[in-house]
Amino acid sequence: RPSPTERPSPTERPSPAERPSPTERPPPPPAVQRSAAGPGLWYEKAEPGDRRLGKVVTIAKSKKFRDNHEKVLLEGHRLIKDALEAGAVPQTLFFSTVGHLKELPEAEIKRASLVKVKFEDIKIWSDLITPQGLLGIFSKPDHAKMSYPAAQLTNSLPLLLICDNIRDPGNLGTILRSAAGAGCEKVLLTKGCVDPWEPKVLRAGMGAHFRVPIIANLDWESVPSNLPDDIQVCVADNKDPGAQTDTTSELRGAGGAGPAPVKSRPRAAPEHEDEEERAGIPELATLCYYKDWARAPVAVVIGGETHGLSAGALHLAASTGGKRLVIPVVPGVDSLNSAIAAGIVLFEGKRQLLQRHKREDNRQTF
């Protein structure tokens, strides 16, 4: 122990001015390195045995987790970039090379925790056949707070899509992609549809989630409040206007959109034979999809292949003066699946709306 004479006097101790400032202090521990993507962009390098990636991905694939914690998992450069540009909030990004960060908006990813992991680790947890080496955990996007692309807003039409019991992730993702391509104003998903933030839906949607507003988990009582006034709701159904059909035949949706029923997934018979009659299912005028039916604003209901159109969809259509739209197919051929039928009906609706708008412009010019 130094003697009192050997201890430094208060005058010999470094003054506050001589002490290193916060900016001059040593850099963070080796686990945190400065990224080459730009100044101020830090990332953490995962050490061997780090299980955060596997734990986070496993949990984020659970619908219960997504609902309880309001988080979603996004994978791939294009999807994550679309999400960032639309205003989605990143929480953690896992990447295999620093080059992935350079391709993303720097100002946006600074808000997230950046973790560099081995490509082999991403490959283990990825759902893609050819992983890109980039995964992200985001706050669950709120359609009311999103900033959709200007081109999407400019080309938006008074055309809405309502998905009824679409339970196949691939079909729903493809339907959302078609809705974005056709310029739909918004997409409504009723209870019974698959979660739109399920990884397979996101993968099939190809960025559509960040191009068109999606409102999910609606019951039929709340659907009208999400629709414009004076809207006409049409349903895509499998009844051929020229075919002999039994009045008690099953109601099928556009998974069922062609005249022939889906044979591979027969609908369960009602518990009572007269169940549908007692439910008061309304009769709708039937029209081929290429006939004149799209008057702004208009909504189209696409039903699932297994459960088809619900009674709520038919009642809503009847209350707005809507029609059944059919896509005729060759007799004996199974009906089109819901994704294909949705694409056909939506783009035909787009064509009719644009043609009607053009006629009105010409009339005003004249």
mmCIF file of C-alpha atoms in Angstrom:
data_model
loop_
_atom_site.group_PDB
_atom_site.id
_atom_site.type_symbol
_atom_site.label_atom_id
_atom_site.label_comp_id
_atom_site.label_asym_id
_atom_site.label_seq_id
_atom_site.Cartn_x
_atom_site.Cartn_y
_atom_site.Cartn_z
ATOM 1 C CA ARG A 1 0.000 0.000 0.000
ATOM 2 C CA PRO A 2 1.593 3.333 -0.996
ATOM 3 C CA SER A 3 2.495 5.692 1.785
ATOM 4 C CA PRO A 4 0.762 9.057 2.026
ATOM 5 C CA THR A 5 3.826 10.670 0.484
ATOM 6 C CA GLU A 6 3.629 8.335 -2.526
ATOM 7 C CA ARG A 7 -0.094 8.942 -3.230
ATOM 8 C CA PRO A 8 -0.817 11.467 -5.973
ATOM 9 C CA SER A 9 -1.990 14.791 -4.650
ATOM 10 C CA PRO A 10 -5.294 16.248 -5.818
ATOM 11 C CA THR A 11 -3.326 18.652 -7.955
ATOM 12 C CA GLU A 12 -1.607 15.738 -9.738
ATOM 13 C CA ARG A 13 -4.863 13.933 -10.587
ATOM 14 C CA PRO A 14 -6.254 14.539 -14.104
ATOM 15 C CA SER A 15 -8.708 17.382 -14.220
ATOM 16 C CA PRO A 16 -12.139 16.908 -15.835
ATOM 17 C CA ALA A 17 -10.847 18.742 -18.876
ATOM 18 C CA GLU A 18 -8.008 16.208 -19.209
ATOM 19 C CA ARG A 19 -10.284 13.191 -18.880
ATOM 20 C CA PRO A 20 -11.303 11.511 -22.167
ATOM 21 C CA SER A 21 -14.621 12.731 -23.500
ATOM 22 C CA PRO A 22 -17.375 10.237 -24.312
ATOM 23 C CA THR A 23 -16.459 10.479 -27.976
ATOM 24 C CA GLU A 24 -12.828 9.667 -27.184
ATOM 25 C CA ARG A 25 -13.573 6.615 -25.099
ATOM 26 C CA PRO A 26 -12.458 3.215 -26.408
ATOM 27 C CA PRO A 27 -14.676 1.596 -29.048
ATOM 28 C CA PRO A 28 -17.306 -0.998 -28.065
ATOM 29 C CA PRO A 29 -16.237 -4.568 -27.320
ATOM 30 C CA PRO A 30 -15.123 -6.715 -30.268
ATOM 31 C CA ALA A 31 -18.639 -8.219 -30.544
ATOM 32 C CA VAL A 32 -19.820 -4.899 -32.008
ATOM 33 C CA GLN A 33 -18.140 -3.704 -35.195
ATOM 34 C CA ARG A 34 -18.624 -0.748 -37.469
ATOM 35 C CA SER A 35 -20.334 -1.760 -40.679
ATOM 36 C CA ALA A 36 -18.896 -0.797 -44.039
ATOM 37 C CA ALA A 37 -22.408 0.208 -45.143
ATOM 38 C CA GLY A 38 -21.850 3.687 -43.758
ATOM 39 C CA PRO A 39 -20.824 5.699 -40.696
ATOM 40 C CA GLY A 40 -22.905 5.211 -37.610
ATOM 41 C CA LEU A 41 -24.219 1.839 -38.713
ATOM 42 C CA TRP A 42 -23.270 -0.785 -36.167
ATOM 43 C CA TYR A 43 -23.845 -4.510 -36.215
ATOM 44 C CA GLU A 44 -23.210 -7.347 -33.824
ATOM 45 C CA LYS A 45 -21.447 -10.495 -34.873
ATOM 46 C CA ALA A 46 -23.088 -13.623 -33.489
ATOM 47 C CA GLU A 47 -20.687 -15.872 -31.622
ATOM 48 C CA PRO A 48 -20.578 -19.664 -32.105
ATOM 49 C CA GLY A 49 -23.456 -21.267 -30.271
ATOM 50 C CA ASP A 50 -25.620 -18.148 -30.491
ATOM 51 C CA ARG A 51 -29.200 -19.451 -30.686
ATOM 52 C CA ARG A 52 -31.057 -16.177 -31.085
ATOM 53 C CA LEU A 53 -31.741 -16.665 -34.779
ATOM 54 C CA GLY A 54 -33.295 -20.097 -34.375
ATOM 55 C CA LYS A 55 -35.316 -19.041 -31.354
ATOM 56 C CA VAL A 56 -36.659 -15.866 -32.952
ATOM 57 C CA VAL A 57 -37.560 -17.518 -36.269
ATOM 58 C CA THR A 58 -39.265 -20.461 -34.586
ATOM 59 C CA ILE A 59 -41.369 -18.168 -32.416
ATOM 60 C CA ALA A 60 -42.171 -15.717 -35.233
ATOM 61 C CA LYS A 61 -43.606 -18.538 -37.360
ATOM 62 C CA SER A 62 -46.284 -19.053 -34.733
ATOM 63 C CA LYS A 63 -49.571 -17.219 -35.325
ATOM 64 C CA LYS A 64 -50.106 -17.008 -31.580
ATOM 65 C CA PHE A 65 -46.789 -15.212 -31.206
ATOM 66 C CA ARG A 66 -47.561 -12.861 -34.097
ATOM 67 C CA ASP A 67 -50.900 -11.957 -32.563
ATOM 68 C CA ASN A 68 -49.687 -11.599 -28.976
ATOM 69 C CA HIS A 69 -46.454 -9.727 -29.686
ATOM 70 C CA GLU A 70 -47.474 -7.915 -32.876
ATOM 71 C CA LYS A 71 -44.367 -9.096 -34.736
ATOM 72 C CA VAL A 72 -43.876 -10.666 -38.167
ATOM 73 C CA LEU A 73 -41.019 -12.427 -39.920
ATOM 74 C CA LEU A 74 -39.888 -11.212 -43.347
ATOM 75 C CA GLU A 75 -37.280 -12.899 -45.517
ATOM 76 C CA GLY A 76 -35.440 -11.809 -48.619
ATOM 77 C CA HIS A 77 -33.986 -8.559 -49.877
ATOM 78 C CA ARG A 78 -36.949 -7.463 -52.004
ATOM 79 C CA LEU A 79 -39.615 -8.092 -49.365
ATOM 80 C CA ILE A 80 -37.641 -6.380 -46.601
ATOM 81 C CA LYS A 81 -36.837 -3.402 -48.830
ATOM 82 C CA ASP A 82 -40.520 -3.028 -49.795
ATOM 83 C CA ALA A 83 -41.457 -3.176 -46.120
ATOM 84 C CA LEU A 84 -38.916 -0.513 -45.143
ATOM 85 C CA GLU A 85 -39.958 1.820 -47.964
ATOM 86 C CA ALA A 86 -43.607 1.464 -46.934
ATOM 87 C CA GLY A 87 -42.802 2.494 -43.378
ATOM 88 C CA ALA A 88 -42.751 -0.880 -41.626
ATOM 89 C CA VAL A 89 -40.696 -0.759 -38.421
ATOM 90 C CA PRO A 90 -37.740 -3.197 -38.252
ATOM 91 C CA GLN A 91 -36.711 -4.617 -34.892
ATOM 92 C CA THR A 92 -33.952 -7.102 -35.715
ATOM 93 C CA LEU A 93 -32.201 -7.933 -38.991
ATOM 94 C CA PHE A 94 -30.126 -11.090 -39.375
ATOM 95 C CA PHE A 95 -27.743 -11.051 -42.358
ATOM 96 C CA SER A 96 -24.885 -13.179 -43.645
ATOM 97 C CA THR A 97 -22.843 -10.515 -45.474
ATOM 98 C CA VAL A 98 -22.496 -6.771 -44.974
ATOM 99 C CA GLY A 99 -23.400 -6.331 -48.632
ATOM 100 C CA HIS A 100 -27.036 -7.040 -47.752
ATOM 101 C CA LEU A 101 -27.118 -3.896 -45.607
ATOM 102 C CA LYS A 102 -25.813 -1.725 -48.427
ATOM 103 C CA GLU A 103 -28.867 -2.581 -50.523
ATOM 104 C CA LEU A 104 -31.309 -1.395 -47.833
ATOM 105 C CA PRO A 105 -32.300 2.166 -46.839
ATOM 106 C CA GLU A 106 -29.635 3.091 -44.294
ATOM 107 C CA ALA A 107 -31.793 5.552 -42.376
ATOM 108 C CA GLU A 108 -34.440 2.867 -41.818
ATOM 109 C CA ILE A 109 -32.218 -0.014 -40.711
ATOM 110 C CA LYS A 110 -30.405 2.169 -38.163
ATOM 111 C CA ARG A 111 -33.461 1.741 -35.972
ATOM 112 C CA ALA A 112 -33.030 -2.037 -35.857
ATOM 113 C CA SER A 113 -30.628 -4.367 -34.086
ATOM 114 C CA LEU A 114 -28.284 -5.742 -36.746
ATOM 115 C CA VAL A 115 -26.838 -9.200 -36.209
ATOM 116 C CA LYS A 116 -24.395 -10.872 -38.570
ATOM 117 C CA VAL A 117 -24.721 -14.671 -38.656
ATOM 118 C CA LYS A 118 -23.312 -17.443 -40.771
ATOM 119 C CA PHE A 119 -25.116 -18.202 -44.021
ATOM 120 C CA GLU A 120 -25.340 -21.840 -42.942
ATOM 121 C CA ASP A 121 -27.388 -20.771 -39.919
ATOM 122 C CA ILE A 122 -29.814 -18.777 -42.069
ATOM 123 C CA LYS A 123 -30.071 -21.694 -44.468
ATOM 124 C CA ILE A 124 -31.144 -23.976 -41.635
ATOM 125 C CA TRP A 125 -34.036 -21.734 -40.590
ATOM 126 C CA SER A 126 -35.037 -20.349 -43.971
ATOM 127 C CA ASP A 127 -38.253 -21.372 -45.741
ATOM 128 C CA LEU A 128 -36.736 -20.625 -49.149
ATOM 129 C CA ILE A 129 -35.160 -23.242 -51.404
ATOM 130 C CA THR A 130 -32.406 -20.752 -52.194
ATOM 131 C CA PRO A 131 -32.018 -18.473 -49.152
ATOM 132 C CA GLN A 132 -30.727 -14.958 -49.747
ATOM 133 C CA GLY A 133 -29.039 -14.575 -46.387
ATOM 134 C CA LEU A 134 -31.354 -11.911 -44.966
ATOM 135 C CA LEU A 135 -34.115 -12.254 -42.355
ATOM 136 C CA GLY A 136 -35.956 -9.572 -40.433
ATOM 137 C CA ILE A 137 -38.297 -9.294 -37.458
ATOM 138 C CA PHE A 138 -40.691 -6.353 -37.903
ATOM 139 C CA SER A 139 -43.454 -4.807 -35.870
ATOM 140 C CA LYS A 140 -46.745 -6.019 -37.320
ATOM 141 C CA PRO A 141 -47.638 -3.391 -39.951
ATOM 142 C CA ASP A 142 -50.732 -1.239 -39.474
ATOM 143 C CA HIS A 143 -52.385 -0.446 -42.809
ATOM 144 C CA ALA A 144 -53.482 2.966 -41.510
ATOM 145 C CA LYS A 145 -49.864 3.988 -40.860
ATOM 146 C CA MET A 146 -48.286 2.608 -44.041
ATOM 147 C CA SER A 147 -46.940 4.755 -46.875
ATOM 148 C CA TYR A 148 -47.856 2.875 -50.026
ATOM 149 C CA PRO A 149 -45.958 3.519 -53.286
ATOM 150 C CA ALA A 150 -47.044 6.604 -55.202
ATOM 151 C CA ALA A 151 -47.515 4.570 -58.393
ATOM 152 C CA GLN A 152 -49.870 2.241 -56.531
ATOM 153 C CA LEU A 153 -51.961 5.101 -55.181
ATOM 154 C CA THR A 154 -52.077 6.847 -58.544
ATOM 155 C CA ASN A 155 -53.382 3.732 -60.286
ATOM 156 C CA SER A 156 -55.789 2.706 -57.536
ATOM 157 C CA LEU A 157 -59.367 2.003 -58.645
ATOM 158 C CA PRO A 158 -62.715 1.967 -56.794
ATOM 159 C CA LEU A 159 -62.404 -1.816 -56.813
ATOM 160 C CA LEU A 160 -62.284 -3.771 -53.556
ATOM 161 C CA LEU A 161 -61.694 -7.434 -52.814
ATOM 162 C CA ILE A 162 -63.261 -9.442 -50.000
ATOM 163 C CA CYS A 163 -61.737 -12.845 -49.247
ATOM 164 C CA ASP A 164 -64.121 -15.346 -47.686
ATOM 165 C CA ASN A 165 -62.663 -18.502 -46.135
ATOM 166 C CA ILE A 166 -59.442 -18.477 -48.161
ATOM 167 C CA ARG A 167 -57.422 -20.927 -46.085
ATOM 168 C CA ASP A 168 -54.621 -21.957 -48.418
ATOM 169 C CA PRO A 169 -51.535 -19.732 -47.849
ATOM 170 C CA GLY A 170 -50.353 -19.981 -51.439
ATOM 171 C CA ASN A 171 -53.758 -19.042 -52.802
ATOM 172 C CA LEU A 172 -54.150 -16.051 -50.498
ATOM 173 C CA GLY A 173 -50.680 -14.745 -51.322
ATOM 174 C CA THR A 174 -51.368 -15.035 -55.045
ATOM 175 C CA ILE A 175 -54.755 -13.343 -54.622
ATOM 176 C CA LEU A 176 -53.130 -10.412 -52.805
ATOM 177 C CA ARG A 177 -50.578 -10.118 -55.592
ATOM 178 C CA SER A 178 -53.380 -10.002 -58.176
ATOM 179 C CA ALA A 179 -55.250 -7.406 -56.114
ATOM 180 C CA ALA A 180 -52.181 -5.171 -56.035
ATOM 181 C CA GLY A 181 -51.632 -5.672 -59.764
ATOM 182 C CA ALA A 182 -55.233 -4.827 -60.614
ATOM 183 C CA GLY A 183 -55.094 -1.647 -58.527
ATOM 184 C CA CYS A 184 -57.543 -2.630 -55.809
ATOM 185 C CA GLU A 185 -58.298 0.073 -53.282
ATOM 186 C CA LYS A 186 -58.126 -2.372 -50.370
ATOM 187 C CA VAL A 187 -58.498 -6.048 -49.451
ATOM 188 C CA LEU A 188 -60.724 -7.295 -46.644
ATOM 189 C CA LEU A 189 -60.208 -10.725 -45.071
ATOM 190 C CA THR A 190 -63.008 -12.288 -43.075
ATOM 191 C CA LYS A 191 -62.566 -14.608 -40.136
ATOM 192 C CA GLY A 192 -61.732 -18.047 -41.461
ATOM 193 C CA CYS A 193 -59.042 -16.825 -43.845
ATOM 194 C CA VAL A 194 -55.423 -17.774 -43.256
ATOM 195 C CA ASP A 195 -53.289 -15.168 -41.484
ATOM 196 C CA PRO A 196 -51.942 -12.810 -44.190
ATOM 197 C CA TRP A 197 -48.635 -12.505 -42.281
ATOM 198 C CA GLU A 198 -47.981 -16.233 -42.388
ATOM 199 C CA PRO A 199 -44.570 -16.779 -44.092
ATOM 200 C CA LYS A 200 -46.022 -18.732 -47.025
ATOM 201 C CA VAL A 201 -48.580 -16.004 -47.717
ATOM 202 C CA LEU A 202 -45.855 -13.368 -47.631
ATOM 203 C CA ARG A 203 -43.702 -15.371 -50.007
ATOM 204 C CA ALA A 204 -46.538 -15.849 -52.517
ATOM 205 C CA GLY A 205 -47.607 -12.211 -52.191
ATOM 206 C CA MET A 206 -44.285 -10.929 -53.567
ATOM 207 C CA GLY A 207 -44.536 -7.599 -51.745
ATOM 208 C CA ALA A 208 -48.284 -7.058 -52.223
ATOM 209 C CA HIS A 209 -48.650 -6.637 -48.447
ATOM 210 C CA PHE A 210 -46.839 -3.311 -48.769
ATOM 211 C CA ARG A 211 -48.701 -2.093 -51.852
ATOM 212 C CA VAL A 212 -52.371 -2.474 -50.954
ATOM 213 C CA PRO A 213 -54.130 -2.024 -47.577
ATOM 214 C CA ILE A 214 -55.091 -5.353 -46.006
ATOM 215 C CA ILE A 215 -57.670 -5.480 -43.212
ATOM 216 C CA ALA A 216 -57.898 -8.930 -41.674
ATOM 217 C CA ASN A 217 -59.985 -10.944 -39.209
ATOM 218 C CA LEU A 218 -63.302 -9.219 -39.914
ATOM 219 C CA ASP A 219 -66.706 -10.670 -39.159
ATOM 220 C CA TRP A 220 -69.486 -10.009 -41.653
ATOM 221 C CA GLU A 221 -71.185 -7.532 -39.343
ATOM 222 C CA SER A 222 -68.115 -5.255 -39.476
ATOM 223 C CA VAL A 223 -67.423 -5.615 -43.209
ATOM 224 C CA PRO A 224 -69.878 -2.870 -44.320
ATOM 225 C CA SER A 225 -68.155 -0.293 -42.112
ATOM 226 C CA ASN A 226 -64.961 -0.899 -44.103
ATOM 227 C CA LEU A 227 -66.687 -0.340 -47.463
ATOM 228 C CA PRO A 228 -67.509 2.929 -49.251
ATOM 229 C CA ASP A 229 -71.072 4.192 -49.361
ATOM 230 C CA ASP A 230 -73.271 3.099 -52.276
ATOM 231 C CA ILE A 231 -70.974 0.186 -53.102
ATOM 232 C CA GLN A 232 -72.203 -2.855 -55.017
ATOM 233 C CA VAL A 233 -70.891 -6.203 -53.807
ATOM 234 C CA CYS A 234 -70.708 -9.083 -56.301
ATOM 235 C CA VAL A 235 -69.797 -12.677 -55.516
ATOM 236 C CA ALA A 236 -67.776 -15.028 -57.685
ATOM 237 C CA ASP A 237 -69.692 -18.295 -57.772
ATOM 238 C CA ASN A 238 -69.859 -21.542 -59.718
ATOM 239 C CA LYS A 239 -73.414 -21.398 -61.048
ATOM 240 C CA ASP A 240 -73.447 -21.435 -64.847
ATOM 241 C CA PRO A 241 -76.327 -19.223 -66.046
ATOM 242 C CA GLY A 242 -77.133 -21.734 -68.795
ATOM 243 C CA ALA A 243 -76.886 -24.853 -66.659
ATOM 244 C CA GLN A 244 -79.636 -26.762 -64.880
ATOM 245 C CA THR A 245 -78.863 -26.436 -61.175
ATOM 246 C CA ASP A 246 -80.640 -27.727 -58.115
ATOM 247 C CA THR A 247 -81.960 -24.962 -55.875
ATOM 248 C CA THR A 248 -80.478 -26.747 -52.890
ATOM 249 C CA SER A 249 -77.060 -27.199 -54.484
ATOM 250 C CA GLU A 250 -74.041 -26.293 -52.445
ATOM 251 C CA LEU A 251 -72.787 -22.746 -52.363
ATOM 252 C CA ARG A 252 -69.230 -22.506 -53.478
ATOM 253 C CA GLY A 253 -66.930 -19.566 -53.882
ATOM 254 C CA ALA A 254 -64.525 -18.675 -56.564
ATOM 255 C CA GLY A 255 -62.617 -21.626 -55.605
ATOM 256 C CA GLY A 256 -65.523 -22.723 -57.094
ATOM 257 C CA ALA A 257 -65.582 -19.747 -59.504
ATOM 258 C CA GLY A 258 -66.121 -21.934 -62.564
ATOM 259 C CA PRO A 259 -69.348 -23.837 -63.146
ATOM 260 C CA ALA A 260 -67.978 -27.198 -62.091
ATOM 261 C CA PRO A 261 -67.614 -27.957 -58.372
ATOM 262 C CA VAL A 262 -64.250 -28.705 -56.763
ATOM 263 C CA LYS A 263 -64.301 -32.483 -56.685
ATOM 264 C CA SER A 264 -61.090 -32.947 -54.743
ATOM 265 C CA ARG A 265 -62.469 -31.124 -51.688
ATOM 266 C CA PRO A 266 -66.187 -31.754 -51.330
ATOM 267 C CA ARG A 267 -68.006 -29.521 -48.919
ATOM 268 C CA ALA A 268 -69.387 -31.181 -45.832
ATOM 269 C CA ALA A 269 -73.111 -31.752 -46.069
ATOM 270 C CA PRO A 270 -75.257 -29.587 -43.816
ATOM 271 C CA GLU A 271 -76.417 -31.161 -40.596
ATOM 272 C CA HIS A 272 -80.021 -30.803 -41.759
ATOM 273 C CA GLU A 273 -81.120 -31.065 -45.364
ATOM 274 C CA ASP A 274 -83.122 -27.859 -45.181
ATOM 275 C CA GLU A 275 -80.458 -25.924 -43.295
ATOM 276 C CA GLU A 276 -79.781 -23.536 -46.147
ATOM 277 C CA GLU A 277 -83.465 -22.941 -46.835
ATOM 278 C CA ARG A 278 -84.055 -22.088 -43.195
ATOM 279 C CA ALA A 279 -81.034 -19.785 -43.219
ATOM 280 C CA GLY A 280 -82.840 -17.631 -45.768
ATOM 281 C CA ILE A 281 -80.059 -17.618 -48.394
ATOM 282 C CA PRO A 282 -81.000 -14.921 -50.927
ATOM 283 C CA GLU A 283 -81.118 -15.531 -54.659
ATOM 284 C CA LEU A 284 -78.849 -13.341 -56.765
ATOM 285 C CA ALA A 285 -78.967 -12.547 -60.467
ATOM 286 C CA THR A 286 -76.303 -14.566 -62.284
ATOM 287 C CA LEU A 287 -73.985 -13.040 -64.866
ATOM 288 C CA CYS A 288 -70.923 -14.171 -66.796
ATOM 289 C CA TYR A 289 -67.830 -12.357 -65.598
ATOM 290 C CA TYR A 290 -67.259 -10.655 -68.972
ATOM 291 C CA LYS A 291 -70.704 -9.023 -68.983
ATOM 292 C CA ASP A 292 -71.233 -5.469 -67.772
ATOM 293 C CA TRP A 293 -71.235 -5.535 -63.948
ATOM 294 C CA ALA A 294 -68.487 -3.212 -62.638
ATOM 295 C CA ARG A 295 -69.846 0.170 -61.596
ATOM 296 C CA ALA A 296 -67.780 2.272 -59.239
ATOM 297 C CA PRO A 297 -67.448 1.593 -56.423
ATOM 298 C CA VAL A 298 -67.615 -2.202 -56.592
ATOM 299 C CA ALA A 299 -66.390 -5.066 -54.446
ATOM 300 C CA VAL A 300 -65.868 -8.718 -55.357
ATOM 301 C CA VAL A 301 -66.122 -11.601 -52.895
ATOM 302 C CA ILE A 302 -63.891 -14.601 -53.573
ATOM 303 C CA GLY A 303 -64.792 -17.757 -51.665
ATOM 304 C CA GLY A 304 -62.499 -20.580 -50.596
ATOM 305 C CA GLU A 305 -62.357 -23.941 -52.315
ATOM 306 C CA THR A 306 -63.343 -25.995 -49.288
ATOM 307 C CA HIS A 307 -66.050 -23.969 -47.581
ATOM 308 C CA GLY A 308 -67.088 -21.696 -50.419
ATOM 309 C CA LEU A 309 -69.157 -18.557 -50.020
ATOM 310 C CA SER A 310 -70.644 -17.926 -46.608
ATOM 311 C CA ALA A 311 -74.217 -16.831 -45.993
ATOM 312 C CA GLY A 312 -72.874 -13.470 -44.850
ATOM 313 C CA ALA A 313 -71.329 -12.849 -48.258
ATOM 314 C CA LEU A 314 -74.582 -13.609 -50.072
ATOM 315 C CA HIS A 315 -76.652 -11.436 -47.741
ATOM 316 C CA LEU A 316 -74.235 -8.528 -48.193
ATOM 317 C CA ALA A 317 -74.353 -8.915 -51.972
ATOM 318 C CA ALA A 318 -78.157 -9.026 -51.964
ATOM 319 C CA SER A 319 -78.397 -5.918 -49.787
ATOM 320 C CA THR A 320 -76.286 -3.944 -52.282
ATOM 321 C CA GLY A 321 -77.928 -5.221 -55.472
ATOM 322 C CA GLY A 322 -74.927 -7.366 -56.336
ATOM 323 C CA LYS A 323 -74.727 -10.309 -58.726
ATOM 324 C CA ARG A 324 -73.215 -13.747 -58.985
ATOM 325 C CA LEU A 325 -70.282 -13.742 -61.397
ATOM 326 C CA VAL A 326 -69.349 -17.005 -63.100
ATOM 327 C CA ILE A 327 -66.367 -18.074 -65.178
ATOM 328 C CA PRO A 328 -67.641 -20.704 -67.623
ATOM 329 C CA VAL A 329 -65.361 -23.714 -68.090
ATOM 330 C CA VAL A 330 -65.644 -26.752 -70.346
ATOM 331 C CA PRO A 331 -68.169 -29.256 -68.930
ATOM 332 C CA GLY A 332 -66.513 -31.965 -66.882
ATOM 333 C CA VAL A 333 -63.525 -29.791 -65.949
ATOM 334 C CA ASP A 334 -62.994 -28.894 -62.305
ATOM 335 C CA SER A 335 -63.599 -25.260 -61.464
ATOM 336 C CA LEU A 336 -60.704 -22.837 -61.289
ATOM 337 C CA ASN A 337 -59.002 -22.445 -57.958
ATOM 338 C CA SER A 338 -59.618 -19.299 -55.957
ATOM 339 C CA ALA A 339 -56.373 -17.556 -56.931
ATOM 340 C CA ILE A 340 -56.895 -17.984 -60.687
ATOM 341 C CA ALA A 341 -60.556 -16.989 -60.456
ATOM 342 C CA ALA A 342 -59.699 -13.892 -58.437
ATOM 343 C CA GLY A 343 -57.183 -12.785 -61.043
ATOM 344 C CA ILE A 344 -59.670 -13.198 -63.901
ATOM 345 C CA VAL A 345 -62.530 -11.390 -62.162
ATOM 346 C CA LEU A 346 -60.394 -8.546 -60.766
ATOM 347 C CA PHE A 347 -58.712 -7.706 -64.052
ATOM 348 C CA GLU A 348 -62.032 -7.884 -65.868
ATOM 349 C CA GLY A 349 -63.434 -5.510 -63.283
ATOM 350 C CA LYS A 350 -60.475 -3.219 -63.858
ATOM 351 C CA ARG A 351 -61.050 -3.290 -67.616
ATOM 352 C CA GLN A 352 -64.721 -2.423 -67.224
ATOM 353 C CA LEU A 353 -64.061 0.422 -64.786
ATOM 354 C CA LEU A 354 -61.399 1.977 -67.003
ATOM 355 C CA GLN A 355 -63.592 1.596 -70.083
ATOM 356 C CA ARG A 356 -66.534 3.202 -68.302
ATOM 357 C CA HIS A 357 -64.320 6.053 -67.100
ATOM 358 C CA LYS A 358 -63.035 6.592 -70.625
ATOM 359 C CA ARG A 359 -66.570 6.742 -72.008
ATOM 360 C CA GLU A 360 -67.563 9.302 -69.392
ATOM 361 C CA ASP A 361 -64.520 11.437 -70.215
ATOM 362 C CA ASN A 362 -65.354 11.306 -73.917
ATOM 363 C CA ARG A 363 -68.974 12.254 -73.180
ATOM 364 C CA GLN A 364 -67.857 15.262 -71.112
ATOM 365 C CA THR A 365 -65.418 16.321 -73.844
ATOM 366 C CA PHE A 366 -68.148 16.080 -76.456
#
